CSV table of C-alpha atoms in Angstrom, one decimal:
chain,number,residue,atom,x,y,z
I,221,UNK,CA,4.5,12.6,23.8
I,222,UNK,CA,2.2,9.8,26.1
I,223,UNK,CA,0.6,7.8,23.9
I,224,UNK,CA,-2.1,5.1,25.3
I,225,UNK,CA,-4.7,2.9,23.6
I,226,UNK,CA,-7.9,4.5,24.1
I,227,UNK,CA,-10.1,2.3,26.5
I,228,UNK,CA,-7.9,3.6,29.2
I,229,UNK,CA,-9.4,6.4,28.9
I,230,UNK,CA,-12.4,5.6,30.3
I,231,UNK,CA,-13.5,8.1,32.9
I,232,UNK,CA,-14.8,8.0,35.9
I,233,UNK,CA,-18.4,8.2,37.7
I,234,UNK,CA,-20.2,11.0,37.1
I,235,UNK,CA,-21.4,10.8,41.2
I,236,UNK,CA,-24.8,9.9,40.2
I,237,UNK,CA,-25.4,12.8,37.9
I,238,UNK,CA,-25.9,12.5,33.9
I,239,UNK,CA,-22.7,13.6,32.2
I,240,UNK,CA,-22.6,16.6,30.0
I,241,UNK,CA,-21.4,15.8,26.7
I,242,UNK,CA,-21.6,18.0,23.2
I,243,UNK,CA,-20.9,17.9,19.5
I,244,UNK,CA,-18.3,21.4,18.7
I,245,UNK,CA,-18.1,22.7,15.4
I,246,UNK,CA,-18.9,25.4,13.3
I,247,UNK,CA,-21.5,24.9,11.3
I,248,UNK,CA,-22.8,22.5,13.9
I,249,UNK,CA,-26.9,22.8,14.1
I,250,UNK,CA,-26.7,19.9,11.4
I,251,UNK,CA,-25.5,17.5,13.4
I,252,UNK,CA,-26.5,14.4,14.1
I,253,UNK,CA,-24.3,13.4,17.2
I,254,UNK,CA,-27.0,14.3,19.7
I,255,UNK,CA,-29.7,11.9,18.5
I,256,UNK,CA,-27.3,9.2,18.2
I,257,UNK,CA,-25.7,9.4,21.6
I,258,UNK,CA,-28.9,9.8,23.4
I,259,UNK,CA,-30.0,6.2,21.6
I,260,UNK,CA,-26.7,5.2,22.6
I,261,UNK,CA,-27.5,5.8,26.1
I,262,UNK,CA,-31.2,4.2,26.2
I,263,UNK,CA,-29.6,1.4,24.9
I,264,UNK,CA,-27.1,0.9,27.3
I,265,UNK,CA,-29.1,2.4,30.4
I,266,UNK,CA,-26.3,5.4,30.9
I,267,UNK,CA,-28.0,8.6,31.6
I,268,UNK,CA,-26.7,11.9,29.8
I,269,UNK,CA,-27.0,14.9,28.6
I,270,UNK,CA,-25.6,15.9,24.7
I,271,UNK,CA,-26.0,19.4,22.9
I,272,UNK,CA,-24.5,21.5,20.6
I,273,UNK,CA,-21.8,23.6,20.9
I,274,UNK,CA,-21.2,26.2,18.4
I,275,UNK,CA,-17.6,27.9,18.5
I,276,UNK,CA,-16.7,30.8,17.2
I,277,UNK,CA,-13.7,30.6,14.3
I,278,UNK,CA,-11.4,32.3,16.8
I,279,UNK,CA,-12.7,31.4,20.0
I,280,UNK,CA,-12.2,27.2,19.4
I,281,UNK,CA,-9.7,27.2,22.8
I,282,UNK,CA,-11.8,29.0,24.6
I,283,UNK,CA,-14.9,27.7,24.3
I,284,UNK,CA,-13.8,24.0,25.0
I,285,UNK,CA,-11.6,24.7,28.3
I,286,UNK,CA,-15.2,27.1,29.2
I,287,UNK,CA,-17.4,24.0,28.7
I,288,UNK,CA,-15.0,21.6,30.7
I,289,UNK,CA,-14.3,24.1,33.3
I,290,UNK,CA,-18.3,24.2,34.0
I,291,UNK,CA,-18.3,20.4,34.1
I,292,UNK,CA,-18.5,19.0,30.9
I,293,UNK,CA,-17.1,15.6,30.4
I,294,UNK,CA,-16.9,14.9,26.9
I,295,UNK,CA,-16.7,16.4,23.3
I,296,UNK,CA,-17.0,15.2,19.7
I,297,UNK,CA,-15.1,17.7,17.3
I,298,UNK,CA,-15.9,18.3,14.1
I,299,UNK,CA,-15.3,21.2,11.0
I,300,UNK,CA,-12.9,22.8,11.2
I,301,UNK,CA,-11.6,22.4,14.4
I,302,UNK,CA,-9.6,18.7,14.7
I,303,UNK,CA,-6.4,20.1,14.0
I,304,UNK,CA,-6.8,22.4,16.5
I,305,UNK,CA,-8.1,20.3,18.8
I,306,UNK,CA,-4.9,17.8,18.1
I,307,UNK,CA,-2.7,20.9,19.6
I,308,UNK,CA,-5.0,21.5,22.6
I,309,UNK,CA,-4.9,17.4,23.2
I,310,UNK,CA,-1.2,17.4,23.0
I,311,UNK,CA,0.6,15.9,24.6
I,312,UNK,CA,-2.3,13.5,25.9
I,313,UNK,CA,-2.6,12.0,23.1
I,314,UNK,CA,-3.9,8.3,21.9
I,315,UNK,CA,-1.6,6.2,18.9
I,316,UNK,CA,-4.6,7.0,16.9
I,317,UNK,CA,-4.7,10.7,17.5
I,318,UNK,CA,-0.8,10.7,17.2
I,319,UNK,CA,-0.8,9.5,13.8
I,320,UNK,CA,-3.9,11.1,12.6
I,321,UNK,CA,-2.3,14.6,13.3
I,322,UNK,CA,-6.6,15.2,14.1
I,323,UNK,CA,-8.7,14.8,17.1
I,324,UNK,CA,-12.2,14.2,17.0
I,325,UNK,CA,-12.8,13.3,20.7
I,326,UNK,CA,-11.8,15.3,23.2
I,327,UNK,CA,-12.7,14.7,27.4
I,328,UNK,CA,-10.8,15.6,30.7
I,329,UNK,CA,-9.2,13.7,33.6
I,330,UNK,CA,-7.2,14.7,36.5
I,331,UNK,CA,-7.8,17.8,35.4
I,332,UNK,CA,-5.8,17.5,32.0
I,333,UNK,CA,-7.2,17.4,28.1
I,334,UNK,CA,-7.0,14.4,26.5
I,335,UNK,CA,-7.4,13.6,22.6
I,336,UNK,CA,-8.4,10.7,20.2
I,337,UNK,CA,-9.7,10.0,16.7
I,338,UNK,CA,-12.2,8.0,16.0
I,339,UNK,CA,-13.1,8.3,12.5
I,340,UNK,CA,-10.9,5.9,11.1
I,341,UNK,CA,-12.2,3.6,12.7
I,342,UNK,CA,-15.7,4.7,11.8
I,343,UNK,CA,-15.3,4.4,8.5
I,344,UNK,CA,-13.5,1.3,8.1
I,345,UNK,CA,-15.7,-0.3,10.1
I,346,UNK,CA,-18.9,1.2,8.2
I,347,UNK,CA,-17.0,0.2,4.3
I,348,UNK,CA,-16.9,-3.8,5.9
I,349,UNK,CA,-20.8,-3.4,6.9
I,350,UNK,CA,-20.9,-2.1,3.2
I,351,UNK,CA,-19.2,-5.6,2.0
I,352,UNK,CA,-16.4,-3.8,1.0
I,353,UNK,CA,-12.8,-6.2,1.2
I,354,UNK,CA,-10.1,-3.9,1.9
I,355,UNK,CA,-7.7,-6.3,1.9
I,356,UNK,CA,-5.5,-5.3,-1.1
I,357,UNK,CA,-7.8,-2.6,-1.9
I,358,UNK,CA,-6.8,0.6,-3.9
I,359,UNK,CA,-8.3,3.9,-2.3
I,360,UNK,CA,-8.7,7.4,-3.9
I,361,UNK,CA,-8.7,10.0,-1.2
I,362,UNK,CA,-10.7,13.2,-2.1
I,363,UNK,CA,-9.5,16.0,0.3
I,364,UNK,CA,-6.6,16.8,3.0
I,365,UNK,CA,-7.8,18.2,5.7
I,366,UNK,CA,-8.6,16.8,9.4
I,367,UNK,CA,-11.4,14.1,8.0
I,368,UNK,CA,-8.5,13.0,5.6
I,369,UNK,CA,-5.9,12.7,8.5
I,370,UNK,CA,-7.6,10.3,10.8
I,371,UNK,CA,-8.5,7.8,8.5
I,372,UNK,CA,-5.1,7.0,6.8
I,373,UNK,CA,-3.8,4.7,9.4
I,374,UNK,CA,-6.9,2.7,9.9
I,375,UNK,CA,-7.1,2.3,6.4
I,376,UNK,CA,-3.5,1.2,6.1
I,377,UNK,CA,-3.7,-1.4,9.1
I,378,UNK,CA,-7.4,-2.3,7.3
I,379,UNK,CA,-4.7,-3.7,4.4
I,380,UNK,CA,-4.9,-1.3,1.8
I,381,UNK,CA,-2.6,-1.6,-0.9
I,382,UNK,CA,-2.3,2.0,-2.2
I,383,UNK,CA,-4.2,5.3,-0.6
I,384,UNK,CA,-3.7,8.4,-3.6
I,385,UNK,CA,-4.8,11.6,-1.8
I,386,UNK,CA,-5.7,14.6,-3.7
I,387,UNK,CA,-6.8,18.0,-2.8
I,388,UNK,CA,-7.5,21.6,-4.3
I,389,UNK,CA,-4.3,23.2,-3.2
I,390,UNK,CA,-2.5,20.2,-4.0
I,391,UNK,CA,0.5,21.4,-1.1
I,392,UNK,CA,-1.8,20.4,1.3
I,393,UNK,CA,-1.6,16.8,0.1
I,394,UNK,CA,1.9,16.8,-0.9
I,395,UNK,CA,1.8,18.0,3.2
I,396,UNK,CA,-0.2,15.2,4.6
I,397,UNK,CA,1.2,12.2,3.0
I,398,UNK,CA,4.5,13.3,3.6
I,399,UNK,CA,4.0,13.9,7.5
I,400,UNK,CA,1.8,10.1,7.5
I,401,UNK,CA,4.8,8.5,6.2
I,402,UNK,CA,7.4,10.0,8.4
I,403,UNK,CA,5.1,9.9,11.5
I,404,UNK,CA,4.7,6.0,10.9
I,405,UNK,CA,7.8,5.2,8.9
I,406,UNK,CA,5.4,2.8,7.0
I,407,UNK,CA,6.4,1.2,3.5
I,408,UNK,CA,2.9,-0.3,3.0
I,409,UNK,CA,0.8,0.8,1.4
I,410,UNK,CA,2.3,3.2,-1.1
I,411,UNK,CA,0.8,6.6,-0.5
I,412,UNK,CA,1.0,9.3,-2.8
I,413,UNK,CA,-0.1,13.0,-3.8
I,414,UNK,CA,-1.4,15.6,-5.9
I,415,UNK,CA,-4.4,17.7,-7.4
I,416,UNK,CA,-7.8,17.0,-8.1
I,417,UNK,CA,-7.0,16.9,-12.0
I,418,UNK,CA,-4.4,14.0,-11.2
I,419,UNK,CA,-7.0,12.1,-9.4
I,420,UNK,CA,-6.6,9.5,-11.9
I,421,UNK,CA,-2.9,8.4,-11.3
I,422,UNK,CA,-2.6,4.9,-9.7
I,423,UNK,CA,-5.9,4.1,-10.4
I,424,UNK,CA,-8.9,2.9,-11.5
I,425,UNK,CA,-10.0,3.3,-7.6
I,426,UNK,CA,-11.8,0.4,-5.9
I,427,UNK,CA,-12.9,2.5,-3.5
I,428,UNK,CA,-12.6,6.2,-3.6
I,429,UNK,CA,-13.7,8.1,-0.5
I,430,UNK,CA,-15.2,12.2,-0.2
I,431,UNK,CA,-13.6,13.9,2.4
I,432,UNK,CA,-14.3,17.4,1.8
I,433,UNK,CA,-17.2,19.1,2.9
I,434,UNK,CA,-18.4,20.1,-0.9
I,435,UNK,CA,-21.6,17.8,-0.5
I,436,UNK,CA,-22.5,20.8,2.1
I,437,UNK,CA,-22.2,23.3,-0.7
I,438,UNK,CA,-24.4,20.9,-2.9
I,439,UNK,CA,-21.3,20.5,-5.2
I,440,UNK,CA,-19.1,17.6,-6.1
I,441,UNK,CA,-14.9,18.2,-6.4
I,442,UNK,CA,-13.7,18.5,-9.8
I,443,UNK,CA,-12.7,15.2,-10.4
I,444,UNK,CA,-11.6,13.9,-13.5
I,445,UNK,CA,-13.3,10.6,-15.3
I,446,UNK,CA,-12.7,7.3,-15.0
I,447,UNK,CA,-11.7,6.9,-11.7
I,448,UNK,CA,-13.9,4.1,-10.8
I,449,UNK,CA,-12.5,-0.2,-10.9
I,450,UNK,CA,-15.0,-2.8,-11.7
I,451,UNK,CA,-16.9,-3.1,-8.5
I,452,UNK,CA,-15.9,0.1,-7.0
I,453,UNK,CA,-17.4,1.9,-4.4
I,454,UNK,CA,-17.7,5.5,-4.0
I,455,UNK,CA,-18.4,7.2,-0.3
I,456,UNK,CA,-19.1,10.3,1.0
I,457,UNK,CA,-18.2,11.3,4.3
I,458,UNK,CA,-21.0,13.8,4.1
I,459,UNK,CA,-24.6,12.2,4.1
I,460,UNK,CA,-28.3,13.3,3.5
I,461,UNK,CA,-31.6,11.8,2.7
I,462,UNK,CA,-31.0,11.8,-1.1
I,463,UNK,CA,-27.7,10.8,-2.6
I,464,UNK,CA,-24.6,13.3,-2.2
I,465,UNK,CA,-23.7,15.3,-5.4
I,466,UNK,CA,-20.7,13.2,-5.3
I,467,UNK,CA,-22.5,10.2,-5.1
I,468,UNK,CA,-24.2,11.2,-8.2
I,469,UNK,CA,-21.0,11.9,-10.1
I,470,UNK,CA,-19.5,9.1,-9.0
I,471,UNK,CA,-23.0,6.6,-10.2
I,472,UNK,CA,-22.1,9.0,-13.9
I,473,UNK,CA,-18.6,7.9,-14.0
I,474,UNK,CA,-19.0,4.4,-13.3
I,475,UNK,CA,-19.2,3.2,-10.0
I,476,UNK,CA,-20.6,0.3,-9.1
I,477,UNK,CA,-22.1,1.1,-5.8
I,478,UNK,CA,-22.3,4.7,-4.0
I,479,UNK,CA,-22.6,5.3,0.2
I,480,UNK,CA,-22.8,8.5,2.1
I,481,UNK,CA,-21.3,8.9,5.2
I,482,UNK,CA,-24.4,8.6,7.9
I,483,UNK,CA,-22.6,4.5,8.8
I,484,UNK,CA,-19.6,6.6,9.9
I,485,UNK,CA,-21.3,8.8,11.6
I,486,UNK,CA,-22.8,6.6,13.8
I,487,UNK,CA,-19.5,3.7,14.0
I,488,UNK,CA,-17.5,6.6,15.4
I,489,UNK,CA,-19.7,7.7,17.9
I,490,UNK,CA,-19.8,4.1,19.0
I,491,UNK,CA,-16.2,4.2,19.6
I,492,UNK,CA,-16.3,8.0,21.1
I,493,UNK,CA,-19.2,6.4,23.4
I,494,UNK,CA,-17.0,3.6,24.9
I,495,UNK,CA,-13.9,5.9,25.5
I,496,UNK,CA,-16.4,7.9,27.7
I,497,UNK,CA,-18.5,4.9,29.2
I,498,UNK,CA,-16.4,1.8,29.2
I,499,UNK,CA,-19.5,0.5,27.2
I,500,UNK,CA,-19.3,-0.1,23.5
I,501,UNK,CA,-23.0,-0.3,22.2
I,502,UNK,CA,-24.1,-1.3,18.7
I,503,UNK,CA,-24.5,1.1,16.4
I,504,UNK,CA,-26.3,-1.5,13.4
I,505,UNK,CA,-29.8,-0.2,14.9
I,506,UNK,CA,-29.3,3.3,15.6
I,507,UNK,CA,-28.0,3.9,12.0
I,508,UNK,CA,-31.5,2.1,10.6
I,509,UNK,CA,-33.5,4.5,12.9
I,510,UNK,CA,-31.7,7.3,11.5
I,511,UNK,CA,-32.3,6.2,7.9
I,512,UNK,CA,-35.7,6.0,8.7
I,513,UNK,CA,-36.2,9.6,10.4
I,514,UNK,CA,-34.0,11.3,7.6
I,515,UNK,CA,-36.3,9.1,5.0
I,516,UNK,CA,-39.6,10.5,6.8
I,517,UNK,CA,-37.9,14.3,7.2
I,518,UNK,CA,-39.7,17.0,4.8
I,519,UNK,CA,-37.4,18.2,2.0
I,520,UNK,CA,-35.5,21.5,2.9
């Protein structure tokens, strides 16, 4: 498997014309990507173009080698498609990507796919703009699927002590720590797994991090109590213009401080943004303009 670090994957010219870039998921009308990238690009003077793409549950191949095929140059993936996008990728694949066993950044050269994750480093660098010190840090991770996988390794090389993943079908946690550990034959930080009633083992948390999509349902996981350290911080990957049910739990059970996940959002696309454009631009202002327009939005 080629791996590569990511800014050589910068692509080429576009001849002139704006690039076509897009956000894939299902559900994806939510999303936020195209706001932010188009701020991304009056800030650095790059012209594009970024929509939606909505792909069918069954159609997630398909619709990504139809949108390169008519020109496209770049895609962000999100729910539920990383994984799959992970096995479309291989084996172009960055270290990030690799380890992940997700891909949330997809674009094409020499006529070949190639794959990276970028949310990792989204959300560790949004948790240090939070004041959070990782160094040492014990995290609870809520959830196993592709949001979980590609933040485990920049978490890890962030300095995290421990990192305790739990999940509904706890299998699927069992599955993902196991496969981290053997794909990086790491013996720091001790990671471990089970269910969401064992959520408590290892801890109390000093950071404990929402990566399933239940926020979306307007539902927090059933966690038990007193998860939270002195000082801990509780974030959802999900975000909105009130606080996350999660976020209210967690404020219930004790945490000192609570986040949602809009920070991420934007850090991410930062880093999706210079794997396409060579140009990394800074997301601090284009996450307070977002804060203001979801603060302004009428309730829905």
């Amino acid at each position: 498997m080629t791996a590569y670090a990511s800014p050589q994957a910068i692509l080429p010219p576009a001849g002139g014309q704006p690039g076509r870039y897009a956000v894939i998921g299902n559900p994806v009308a939510h999303s936020r990507s195209p706001r932010i990238h188009a701020m991304f690009g009056e800030q650095t003077g790059i012209a594009l173009e970024y929509g939606l793409l909505a792909a069918p549950l069954d159609g997630f191949e398909a619709t990504v080698r139809g949108f390169f095929a008519g020109g496209g140059r770049g895609l962000n993936v999100t729910v539920p498609f990383k994984q799959q996008a992970w096995t479309l990728a291989s084996p172009r694949l960055s270290e990030r990507a690799r380890l992940a066993g997700a891909v949330n950044t997809l674009w094409q050269r020499d006529g070949a796919l190639h794959g990276c994750n970028t949310d990792g480093i989204g959300l560790v660098a949004d948790l240090r703009a939070l004041g959070m010190d990782l160094t040492g840090a014990r995290v609870l991770m809520v959830g196993a699927g592709g949001a979980a996988r590609g933040v485990l390794q920049p978490l890890a090389e962030a300095g995290c002590a421990r990192i305790h993943i739990v999940n509904r079908t706890p299998e699927k946690a069992h599955t993902l720590a196991a496969e981290w550990l053997r794909a990086t034959g790491a013996a720091s930080p001790t990671v471990s797994a089970g269910a969401l009633d064992e959520a408590h083992k290892g801890g109390p948390w000093d950071v404990v991090v929402n990566a399933t999509a239940s926020s979306l349902g307007d539902a927090a996981p059933d966690l038990p109590g007193g998860l939270y350290a002195e000082g801990a911080l509780a974030y959802d990957m999900m975000y909105g213009a009130q606080p996350t049910p999660f976020m209210r739990q967690a404020r219930a059970d004790g945490a000192a401080a609570t986040a949602d996940g809009l920070g991420m959002l934007v850090c991410q696309a930062a880093e999706s943004f210079f794997i396409w454009h060579g140009v990394r631009p800074d997301a601090e202002p284009v996450l307070a303009a977002l804060r203001q327009e979801l603060a302004a939005a009428p309730p829905r």
